[in-house]
C-alpha angles and dihedrals in degrees: 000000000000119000139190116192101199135180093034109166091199131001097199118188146145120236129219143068114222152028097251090059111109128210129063104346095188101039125117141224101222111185117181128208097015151166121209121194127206129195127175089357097300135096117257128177096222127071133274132230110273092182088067113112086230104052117120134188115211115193109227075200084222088301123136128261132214148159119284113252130252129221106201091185130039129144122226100238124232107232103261120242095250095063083082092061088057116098123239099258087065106041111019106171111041098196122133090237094054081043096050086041095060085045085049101049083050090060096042079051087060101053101274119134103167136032142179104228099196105197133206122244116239140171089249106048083233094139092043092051077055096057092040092065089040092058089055095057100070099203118114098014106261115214108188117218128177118235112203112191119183131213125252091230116082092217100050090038086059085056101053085038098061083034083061106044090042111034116014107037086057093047085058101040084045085054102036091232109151144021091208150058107192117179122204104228122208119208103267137082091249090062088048093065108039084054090051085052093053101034090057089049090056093041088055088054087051104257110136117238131255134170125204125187115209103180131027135272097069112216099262084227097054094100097056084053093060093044103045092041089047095234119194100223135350104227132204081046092171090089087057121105122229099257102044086048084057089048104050085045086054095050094048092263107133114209114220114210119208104200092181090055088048099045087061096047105048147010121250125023150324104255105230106124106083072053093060091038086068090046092247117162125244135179117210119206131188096234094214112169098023112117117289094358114109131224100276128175121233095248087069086047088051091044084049092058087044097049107018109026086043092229118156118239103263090048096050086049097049085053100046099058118005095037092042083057091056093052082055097050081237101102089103085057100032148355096091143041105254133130115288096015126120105275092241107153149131132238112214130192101227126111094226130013099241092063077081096094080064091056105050089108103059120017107244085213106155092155146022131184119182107187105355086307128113106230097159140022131139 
């Protein structure tokens, strides 16, 4: 399918694809009065064919485009207990992947067109089976990722530990389920090893590596793990300290703030941004699914940075998107609106992007498009 996007008013995005690149990491590229083409799903500069029998226009109607918006962390829930008390007529299939999908859809309403669906391990492979639906939908963009949590009890950690190694990581390598192994680490030494033992095993399969810290304080040697296993991002970065946040950056680690998870915890805000100041990169996901933090959609993420983190509005966008791709190892695919990349974006109706701070309440979300297809508009 060929599309022209005409009558935009502004194409706002941030360019760039990964953490080693210099210059101004939060600025953004604004055009006004615009047209964008898509072919084959992707964004191209010259024109399309407009003789194509596929070849579709879509009116912007003077409104502002931007990137989709990527969630780097979101839980795949457990069915609440409740579902069993609906009536057929309302919830006709109680399975935990029809459940995940109308999260999903929620989120892709929102403004979300990829999301990393980190999925608990079980002795049933309930949750994988799950994913697995998820990744055939295609809307939002589902990236799998294996959460390993490990039990408090040495005995029992040993257990899941040897499960995983031997079961589990080579299901999901067999079904091609997930990117990513992700541990949740608690805050001793003996958690420490058990994660470096699973991580290396995952990383063997060819799942890249991530850490994520629930509780402080945070294992002091917590930062030598992610650096010597190569992880990909260090999640639940609220916990972090400054200067350990500076030093996994530094080392291509990207920390990944939960703002919902820090607004229930503690009282003021996140410190980044002594972080951004430096021109240090961050990724900001939406938590949903971890304890006590409740499904929330990315605009409320973006209107957090915003609000809460103090960033200022080409800095929340950049992370929100660009930055999230990065967290995702896709920025080279997605996460902002250049030639070559995937066409995910958002149409909004705003006449200029920064009427978004009067927006935070409500996303002003009349179109989105994942990969040069239209799978919302209103």
């Amino acid at each position: 399918m060929d599309t022209r996007i005409s009558n935009i008013g502004q194409l706002v995005t941030p360019i760039g694809s990964s953490l080693s690149e210099g210059g101004s990491r939060y600025a953004l590229q604004v055009t006004n009065d615009t047209e964008l083409f898509v072919r084959n799903g992707r964004i191209v500069t010259e024109s399309v064919n407009r003789a194509s029998s596929s070849f579709q226009t879509i009116d912007a109607g003077g409104g502002v485009v931007l990137p989709g918006l990527i969630d780097p962390f979101w839980i795949m829930p457990h069915l609440p207990a409740w579902a069993d008390e609906l009536p057929e007529s309302k919830l006709q299939t109680r399975d935990l992947g029809t459940w995940s999908l109308r999260l999903l859809r929620r989120a892709l309403q929102s403004g979300v067109t990829a999301i990393e669906v980190k999925c608990r391990h079980d002795s049933e492979f309930e949750g994988l089976g799950a994913l697995a639906h998820l990744q055939q939908q295609y809307q939002p963009r589902v990236i799998g990722t294996l959460l390993a949590s490990l039990p408090e009890n040495g005995a029992d950690r040993d257990n899941t530990v040897s499960s995983l190694i031997a079961e589990v990581i080579p299901e999901i390598r067999q079904r091609r389920l997930a990117t990513f192994c992700e541990i949740s680490l608690g805050n001793n030494n003996e958690f420490v090893t058990a994660a470096r033992t699973v991580l290396r095993a995952a990383s063997g399969a060819g799942f890249r590596p991530k850490l994520h810290i629930e509780s402080a304080p945070v294992p002091e040697d917590m930062t030598q793990l992610a650096l010597s296993l190569e992880a990909v991002t260090v999640g639940c970065a609220s916990h972090l300290s400054p200067a350990v946040a500076s030093s996994l950056s530094q080392n291509q680690v990207l920390p990944v703030y939960l703002p919902g998870v820090r607004e229930r915890q503690t009282d003021g805000y996140i410190d980044v941004r002594s972080l951004v100041d430096r021109g240090l990169p961050l990724a900001i996901g939406s938590g949903s699914g971890l304890h006590d933090c409740p499904q929330r959609s990315m605009w409320s993420v973006l209107a957090s940075a915003l609000e809460r983190m103090e960033l200022t509005l080409p800095e929340a966008i950049t992370t929100c998107t660009l930055n999230n791709a990065i967290a995702l190892e896709m920025s080279h695919e997605i996460g902002s609106l250049e030639h070559g990349k995937r066409a995910d974006l958002i149409l909004l109706d705003l006449v200029d992007y920064r009427e978004i701070r009067t927006a935070l309440c409500s996303p002003p979300v009349s179109l989105v498009m994942v990969n040069g297809e239209i799978v919302h508009s209103l």
